[in-house]
């Protein structure tokens, strides 16, 4: 679940205490339900950069980036059984917990590709090996 950026988030305005508390409760619900894998907020794009690839060249573009409605302010990685279940969790997110903040919010829901989504190939076999190595490193 991807939280879209707003003018406020891009300006570096931190969420209110009221919203942070509501988000904390929501995050606990996700954790208790056993669906939460990871979550985080992202700094404004003024603190980042983009690396563009075109015509065999790599170009670095420093933030901020102009179109805030296409930017990401944060995310939750959840593991659920269906798109419908993900939608239900997104609908429960307390994005409007602080009416005094007056901001709009949008959550986009996207699936990760799984190795099973790809057909057989040497590159996918290599990716599976790498995935196993990463999992082993995390255990250490």
Tab-separated table of C-alpha atoms in Angstrom:
chain	number	residue	atom	x	y	z
A	1	UNK	CA	0.000	0.000	0.000
A	2	UNK	CA	1.625	3.204	-1.201
A	3	UNK	CA	0.794	6.551	0.399
A	4	UNK	CA	0.865	9.290	-2.207
A	5	UNK	CA	2.712	12.507	-1.372
A	6	UNK	CA	0.904	15.781	-0.774
A	7	UNK	CA	1.982	19.414	-0.934
A	8	UNK	CA	2.413	19.258	2.837
A	9	UNK	CA	4.548	16.109	2.865
A	10	UNK	CA	6.702	17.478	0.040
A	11	UNK	CA	7.170	20.691	2.056
A	12	UNK	CA	8.492	18.581	4.939
A	13	UNK	CA	5.456	19.188	7.166
A	14	UNK	CA	5.356	16.404	9.733
A	15	UNK	CA	2.040	14.699	10.523
A	16	UNK	CA	0.207	15.955	13.606
A	17	UNK	CA	0.448	14.086	16.901
A	18	UNK	CA	-3.208	13.128	16.457
A	19	UNK	CA	-2.508	11.523	13.073
A	20	UNK	CA	0.694	9.849	14.295
A	21	UNK	CA	-1.185	8.290	17.223
A	22	UNK	CA	-3.948	7.019	14.938
A	23	UNK	CA	-1.367	5.608	12.536
A	24	UNK	CA	0.395	3.880	15.424
A	25	UNK	CA	-2.845	2.135	16.365
A	26	UNK	CA	-3.489	1.155	12.754
A	27	UNK	CA	0.054	-0.221	12.434
A	28	UNK	CA	-0.500	-2.279	15.597
A	29	UNK	CA	-3.718	-3.689	14.077
A	30	UNK	CA	-1.811	-4.703	10.947
A	31	UNK	CA	0.884	-6.330	13.082
A	32	UNK	CA	-1.586	-8.174	15.347
A	33	UNK	CA	-3.429	-9.470	12.262
A	34	UNK	CA	-0.110	-10.917	11.054
A	35	UNK	CA	-0.186	-9.123	7.703
A	36	UNK	CA	2.411	-6.374	8.241
A	37	UNK	CA	5.837	-7.054	6.717
A	38	UNK	CA	7.324	-3.536	6.623
A	39	UNK	CA	6.361	0.131	6.737
A	40	UNK	CA	7.985	3.523	6.575
A	41	UNK	CA	7.538	7.141	5.680
A	42	UNK	CA	9.777	8.821	3.140
A	43	UNK	CA	11.548	12.163	3.361
A	44	UNK	CA	10.462	14.823	0.833
A	45	UNK	CA	11.958	14.590	-2.646
A	46	UNK	CA	14.007	17.712	-1.872
A	47	UNK	CA	16.154	15.315	0.165
A	48	UNK	CA	16.530	12.813	-2.703
A	49	UNK	CA	17.557	12.392	-6.307
A	50	UNK	CA	16.604	10.439	-9.407
A	51	UNK	CA	18.918	8.557	-11.700
A	52	UNK	CA	17.589	8.608	-15.270
A	53	UNK	CA	18.615	6.050	-17.885
A	54	UNK	CA	18.266	7.097	-21.541
A	55	UNK	CA	20.230	6.494	-24.732
A	56	UNK	CA	22.985	4.663	-22.860
A	57	UNK	CA	23.515	7.563	-20.442
A	58	UNK	CA	22.863	7.908	-16.734
A	59	UNK	CA	21.824	11.319	-15.509
A	60	UNK	CA	21.351	12.347	-11.887
A	61	UNK	CA	18.545	14.813	-11.186
A	62	UNK	CA	18.418	16.310	-7.695
A	63	UNK	CA	15.065	16.781	-5.984
A	64	UNK	CA	12.635	18.311	-5.397
A	65	UNK	CA	10.408	17.011	-8.174
A	66	UNK	CA	7.554	19.100	-9.516
A	67	UNK	CA	4.518	16.773	-9.695
A	68	UNK	CA	3.702	15.877	-6.080
A	69	UNK	CA	0.580	13.804	-6.881
A	70	UNK	CA	2.791	11.189	-8.547
A	71	UNK	CA	5.248	10.955	-5.650
A	72	UNK	CA	5.354	8.537	-2.732
A	73	UNK	CA	5.326	9.726	0.883
A	74	UNK	CA	5.313	6.331	2.597
A	75	UNK	CA	4.246	2.718	2.383
A	76	UNK	CA	3.078	-0.429	4.116
A	77	UNK	CA	4.098	-3.828	2.811
A	78	UNK	CA	1.387	-6.270	3.769
A	79	UNK	CA	0.859	-9.910	2.904
A	80	UNK	CA	-2.801	-10.682	2.346
A	81	UNK	CA	-4.795	-13.264	0.408
A	82	UNK	CA	-6.490	-10.962	-2.100
A	83	UNK	CA	-6.773	-7.487	-3.558
A	84	UNK	CA	-10.096	-7.175	-1.750
A	85	UNK	CA	-8.408	-7.791	1.612
A	86	UNK	CA	-5.744	-5.193	0.792
A	87	UNK	CA	-8.470	-2.707	-0.129
A	88	UNK	CA	-10.206	-3.329	3.194
A	89	UNK	CA	-6.973	-2.615	5.090
A	90	UNK	CA	-6.365	0.541	3.035
A	91	UNK	CA	-9.916	1.749	3.748
A	92	UNK	CA	-9.191	1.375	7.477
A	93	UNK	CA	-6.068	3.571	7.351
A	94	UNK	CA	-6.721	6.655	9.487
A	95	UNK	CA	-5.594	9.154	6.857
A	96	UNK	CA	-8.369	11.510	7.989
A	97	UNK	CA	-7.748	11.129	11.729
A	98	UNK	CA	-6.915	14.809	12.123
A	99	UNK	CA	-9.662	16.896	10.502
A	100	UNK	CA	-7.795	20.062	11.525
A	101	UNK	CA	-4.953	19.132	9.163
A	102	UNK	CA	-7.312	19.479	6.200
A	103	UNK	CA	-5.184	17.454	3.827
A	104	UNK	CA	-6.322	14.957	1.239
A	105	UNK	CA	-4.692	11.551	1.075
A	106	UNK	CA	-4.532	8.671	-1.354
A	107	UNK	CA	-3.308	5.104	-0.955
A	108	UNK	CA	-2.393	3.086	-4.015
A	109	UNK	CA	-2.403	-0.704	-3.774
A	110	UNK	CA	0.076	-2.701	-5.837
A	111	UNK	CA	1.233	-6.320	-5.849
A	112	UNK	CA	4.835	-7.425	-5.833
A	113	UNK	CA	5.901	-9.769	-8.598
A	114	UNK	CA	6.498	-13.268	-7.288
A	115	UNK	CA	9.037	-15.594	-8.888
A	116	UNK	CA	6.099	-17.782	-9.958
A	117	UNK	CA	4.827	-14.905	-12.137
A	118	UNK	CA	7.778	-15.407	-14.505
A	119	UNK	CA	8.298	-18.210	-16.977
A	120	UNK	CA	11.322	-20.489	-16.815
A	121	UNK	CA	14.648	-18.844	-17.694
A	122	UNK	CA	18.277	-18.790	-16.592
A	123	UNK	CA	17.880	-15.222	-15.311
A	124	UNK	CA	14.930	-16.249	-13.123
A	125	UNK	CA	16.868	-19.253	-11.818
A	126	UNK	CA	19.667	-16.849	-10.830
A	127	UNK	CA	17.132	-14.537	-9.169
A	128	UNK	CA	15.734	-17.464	-7.151
A	129	UNK	CA	19.252	-18.323	-5.944
A	130	UNK	CA	19.827	-14.700	-4.945
A	131	UNK	CA	16.486	-14.626	-3.115
A	132	UNK	CA	17.517	-17.713	-1.104
A	133	UNK	CA	20.883	-16.119	-0.258
A	134	UNK	CA	19.157	-12.952	0.956
A	135	UNK	CA	16.836	-14.965	3.179
A	136	UNK	CA	19.824	-16.845	4.616
A	137	UNK	CA	21.647	-13.569	5.345
A	138	UNK	CA	18.603	-12.249	7.216
A	139	UNK	CA	18.639	-15.303	9.458
A	140	UNK	CA	22.225	-14.585	10.552
